[in-house]
Amino acid sequence: MERNVLGVKEGVMVEDMEVARLLPSELRAVIEEIALKHQKLPIEPTMDKETGEIIAEQAGTTVDVEQSLAKIMASLPGQKNELEIVLINPQYSRQDLIKANHIIANYTTWFHGSSARYQNIGAALKSLNNTVVWPGEVFSFNETTGPRTAERGYLPAPIILNGGYDTDYGGGVCQVASTVYNAALIAGLPIIERHAHTKPVHYVPDGKDATVNYGYLDMRCKNNREGPLIIKTSLQNGRVYVEIRGEK
């Protein structure tokens, strides 16, 4: 008797599922389960690592459970229903990246070393190129470049370890981290994490280096500006170049 009075009318459908005679609490559980397939987080715009082409943002979706519940409970017998879908807009748009075209800082270091070291520096720079850092976001060198492994194109090369020299995959990547660090300093970005080498390095002045070790030592800085920052990198003619762009 309760279902006849308080339940969904006979023959009512929700996205090919019959929900006749369900009570409101039961219908809510069904709606919440169906809603899972409609959940999609919005995607902020980004940039193609190689070309620098802007990849436009995408809206996300969710389900308004309360509106869907009310609509279905009010349905006439035999009525078919779709859930009430709500769009979730990204926080930023491609226009924000278009406006971030002013060079606010750059820094150059000069390459010296083996072909393996050259390969490692190039691999790290490729991972960093066209990285977008949104306002308030903390840039992590390690998260952006990823593990320095053979599968990711890194080779064994000299590193500084415990005050001496050794060889390991990714040797030379610290030069890239140091170049980014100095560009961040020039840009006036707050440095969240930075570690010095245990021995002097040749590519930056004393006290201006940044050593990194994936999973242990990172170089991190924060975007304290109102708009996004874009990190541009290159390796040519013996020059390791990092550029930070933003809105003027």
XYZ file of C-alpha atoms in Angstrom:
248
model
C 0.000 0.000 0.000
C 2.830 2.397 0.895
C 4.478 1.909 -2.497
C 1.240 2.595 -4.330
C 0.870 5.935 -2.546
C 4.434 7.135 -2.017
C 6.344 5.201 -4.659
C 7.205 5.967 -8.278
C 4.340 5.515 -10.733
C 4.004 2.344 -12.779
C 6.140 2.044 -15.913
C 8.414 4.992 -15.090
C 11.912 4.602 -16.528
C 15.249 6.228 -15.746
C 17.806 5.762 -18.528
C 16.423 2.359 -19.584
C 15.957 1.220 -15.983
C 12.447 0.687 -14.635
C 11.969 2.288 -11.218
C 8.253 1.712 -10.730
C 7.025 1.648 -7.111
C 10.398 2.526 -5.625
C 10.206 4.656 -2.506
C 12.097 7.992 -2.484
C 15.013 6.621 -0.435
C 15.331 3.641 -2.768
C 15.121 5.845 -5.861
C 17.819 8.126 -4.463
C 20.198 5.168 -4.147
C 19.467 4.177 -7.762
C 20.041 7.727 -9.010
C 23.337 7.996 -7.129
C 24.522 4.727 -8.660
C 23.547 5.714 -12.201
C 25.101 9.144 -11.636
C 28.552 7.622 -11.293
C 28.804 7.057 -15.046
C 28.060 10.756 -15.643
C 30.739 12.029 -13.265
C 33.560 13.682 -15.163
C 36.059 16.146 -13.743
C 36.709 19.311 -15.737
C 40.054 19.449 -17.524
C 42.074 22.638 -17.485
C 43.730 23.780 -20.729
C 47.280 22.622 -21.270
C 49.985 22.692 -23.918
C 51.472 20.103 -26.212
C 54.967 19.390 -24.890
C 56.617 19.388 -28.312
C 54.694 21.934 -30.361
C 53.489 24.309 -27.656
C 50.017 24.174 -29.179
C 47.306 24.984 -26.648
C 44.971 22.095 -25.876
C 41.610 23.592 -24.963
C 39.868 23.042 -21.658
C 36.983 20.593 -21.269
C 33.938 20.983 -19.072
C 33.129 18.295 -16.548
C 29.726 16.882 -15.627
C 27.866 15.810 -12.534
C 24.271 14.925 -11.673
C 21.866 17.061 -9.664
C 20.489 14.278 -7.488
C 17.788 16.378 -5.809
C 16.348 17.724 -9.070
C 16.516 14.291 -10.669
C 14.735 12.740 -7.689
C 11.976 15.363 -7.710
C 11.432 15.021 -11.462
C 11.180 11.243 -11.393
C 8.910 11.179 -8.351
C 6.576 13.557 -10.197
C 6.611 11.499 -13.421
C 3.397 10.242 -14.940
C 2.903 6.489 -15.443
C 5.061 5.164 -18.269
C 7.194 8.305 -18.493
C 10.859 7.998 -19.504
C 13.422 10.197 -17.781
C 17.013 11.294 -18.075
C 18.976 12.463 -15.077
C 19.544 16.191 -14.631
C 23.114 16.759 -15.831
C 25.054 19.789 -14.587
C 28.126 21.139 -16.361
C 31.222 21.947 -14.300
C 33.356 24.590 -15.978
C 37.149 24.515 -15.634
C 38.688 27.297 -13.592
C 40.757 28.526 -16.545
C 40.438 28.799 -20.318
C 42.778 28.693 -23.280
C 42.608 32.500 -23.328
C 44.514 32.529 -20.037
C 47.365 30.649 -21.710
C 47.254 32.868 -24.785
C 47.772 35.902 -22.534
C 50.771 34.265 -20.811
C 53.136 35.242 -23.631
C 55.441 37.713 -21.884
C 58.946 36.580 -20.894
C 59.216 37.407 -17.199
C 62.481 35.514 -16.582
C 65.087 33.406 -18.352
C 68.385 31.804 -17.463
C 71.138 30.087 -19.422
C 73.823 27.589 -18.446
C 76.466 26.102 -20.718
C 76.815 22.391 -21.345
C 80.019 20.453 -20.712
C 80.425 16.685 -20.542
C 79.788 13.366 -22.210
C 77.192 12.395 -24.777
C 75.326 10.498 -22.041
C 75.120 13.655 -19.955
C 73.899 15.553 -23.025
C 71.206 12.893 -23.558
C 70.019 13.165 -19.952
C 69.839 16.939 -20.028
C 67.875 16.802 -23.272
C 65.434 14.255 -21.857
C 64.773 16.390 -18.780
C 64.318 19.545 -20.840
C 61.868 17.756 -23.108
C 59.763 16.756 -20.083
C 59.763 20.339 -18.806
C 59.054 22.147 -22.050
C 55.667 23.904 -22.212
C 54.787 23.031 -18.615
C 51.888 25.102 -17.286
C 51.897 26.193 -13.630
C 48.575 27.643 -12.491
C 48.221 30.426 -9.871
C 48.868 29.072 -6.394
C 50.214 25.797 -7.800
C 53.571 24.434 -6.667
C 55.846 23.338 -9.498
C 57.822 20.184 -8.718
C 60.854 19.378 -10.843
C 60.691 15.679 -9.951
C 56.967 15.316 -10.599
C 57.311 17.040 -13.957
C 60.352 15.148 -15.243
C 59.534 11.791 -13.627
C 61.952 9.011 -12.638
C 65.336 9.045 -14.341
C 65.302 5.527 -15.779
C 66.534 3.816 -18.929
C 62.932 3.293 -20.028
C 62.460 7.055 -19.995
C 65.553 7.673 -22.119
C 68.165 8.341 -19.425
C 71.730 6.998 -19.476
C 74.407 6.484 -16.788
C 76.535 9.599 -16.379
C 78.648 11.231 -13.633
C 76.875 12.562 -10.530
C 77.990 14.122 -7.245
C 77.227 11.743 -4.364
C 78.143 12.165 -0.681
C 80.870 14.643 -1.438
C 82.438 12.548 -4.182
C 81.743 11.457 -7.734
C 79.823 8.442 -8.975
C 77.845 7.317 -12.021
C 74.091 6.875 -12.190
C 71.141 7.158 -14.558
C 70.240 10.783 -15.132
C 73.623 12.319 -14.412
C 73.467 15.927 -15.607
C 69.824 16.510 -14.719
C 70.880 18.684 -11.778
C 72.119 21.247 -14.304
C 68.584 21.488 -15.635
C 67.174 21.817 -12.107
C 69.715 24.536 -11.343
C 68.810 26.419 -14.514
C 65.112 26.285 -13.612
C 65.942 27.361 -10.054
C 67.779 30.468 -11.221
C 64.994 31.395 -13.639
C 62.508 31.034 -10.776
C 64.631 33.322 -8.595
C 64.704 35.981 -11.311
C 60.911 35.648 -11.698
C 60.512 36.256 -7.968
C 58.797 32.931 -7.328
C 58.822 31.617 -3.742
C 61.195 28.656 -3.486
C 59.508 25.855 -1.558
C 62.346 23.332 -1.739
C 65.954 23.496 -2.903
C 69.084 21.534 -1.967
C 72.726 22.404 -2.615
C 75.313 19.954 -3.952
C 77.975 18.665 -1.576
C 80.636 19.969 -3.990
C 80.794 23.084 -6.175
C 79.444 22.774 -9.722
C 80.812 24.519 -12.781
C 77.638 25.646 -14.509
C 76.230 28.154 -11.966
C 77.798 30.488 -9.376
C 78.322 29.240 -5.827
C 75.066 29.037 -3.914
C 72.961 29.068 -7.077
C 72.801 25.321 -7.704
C 69.936 22.902 -7.051
C 70.540 19.178 -6.763
C 67.697 16.726 -7.321
C 67.247 13.017 -6.662
C 63.912 11.497 -7.606
C 61.979 10.481 -4.508
C 64.395 12.261 -2.129
C 65.528 15.730 -3.178
C 63.342 18.051 -5.232
C 63.362 21.600 -6.544
C 59.971 23.197 -6.017
C 58.662 26.718 -6.442
C 55.217 28.320 -6.285
C 53.356 30.443 -8.790
C 52.548 33.551 -6.751
C 51.130 35.487 -9.692
C 47.503 36.026 -10.693
C 47.835 34.225 -14.023
C 49.407 31.003 -15.263
C 53.116 30.562 -15.906
C 54.573 28.615 -18.826
C 58.027 27.040 -18.641
C 59.849 26.883 -21.976
C 63.120 24.979 -22.399
C 65.688 24.249 -25.082
C 69.147 22.765 -25.598
C 71.100 24.079 -28.557
C 74.607 25.194 -29.400
C 75.834 24.030 -26.006
C 73.287 26.174 -24.192
C 70.727 24.961 -21.636
C 67.971 27.558 -21.733
C 64.942 27.982 -19.437
C 62.341 30.661 -19.935
C 59.345 31.495 -17.761
C 56.450 33.254 -19.430
C 53.410 34.888 -17.898
C 50.937 37.696 -18.349
C 52.543 41.118 -18.552
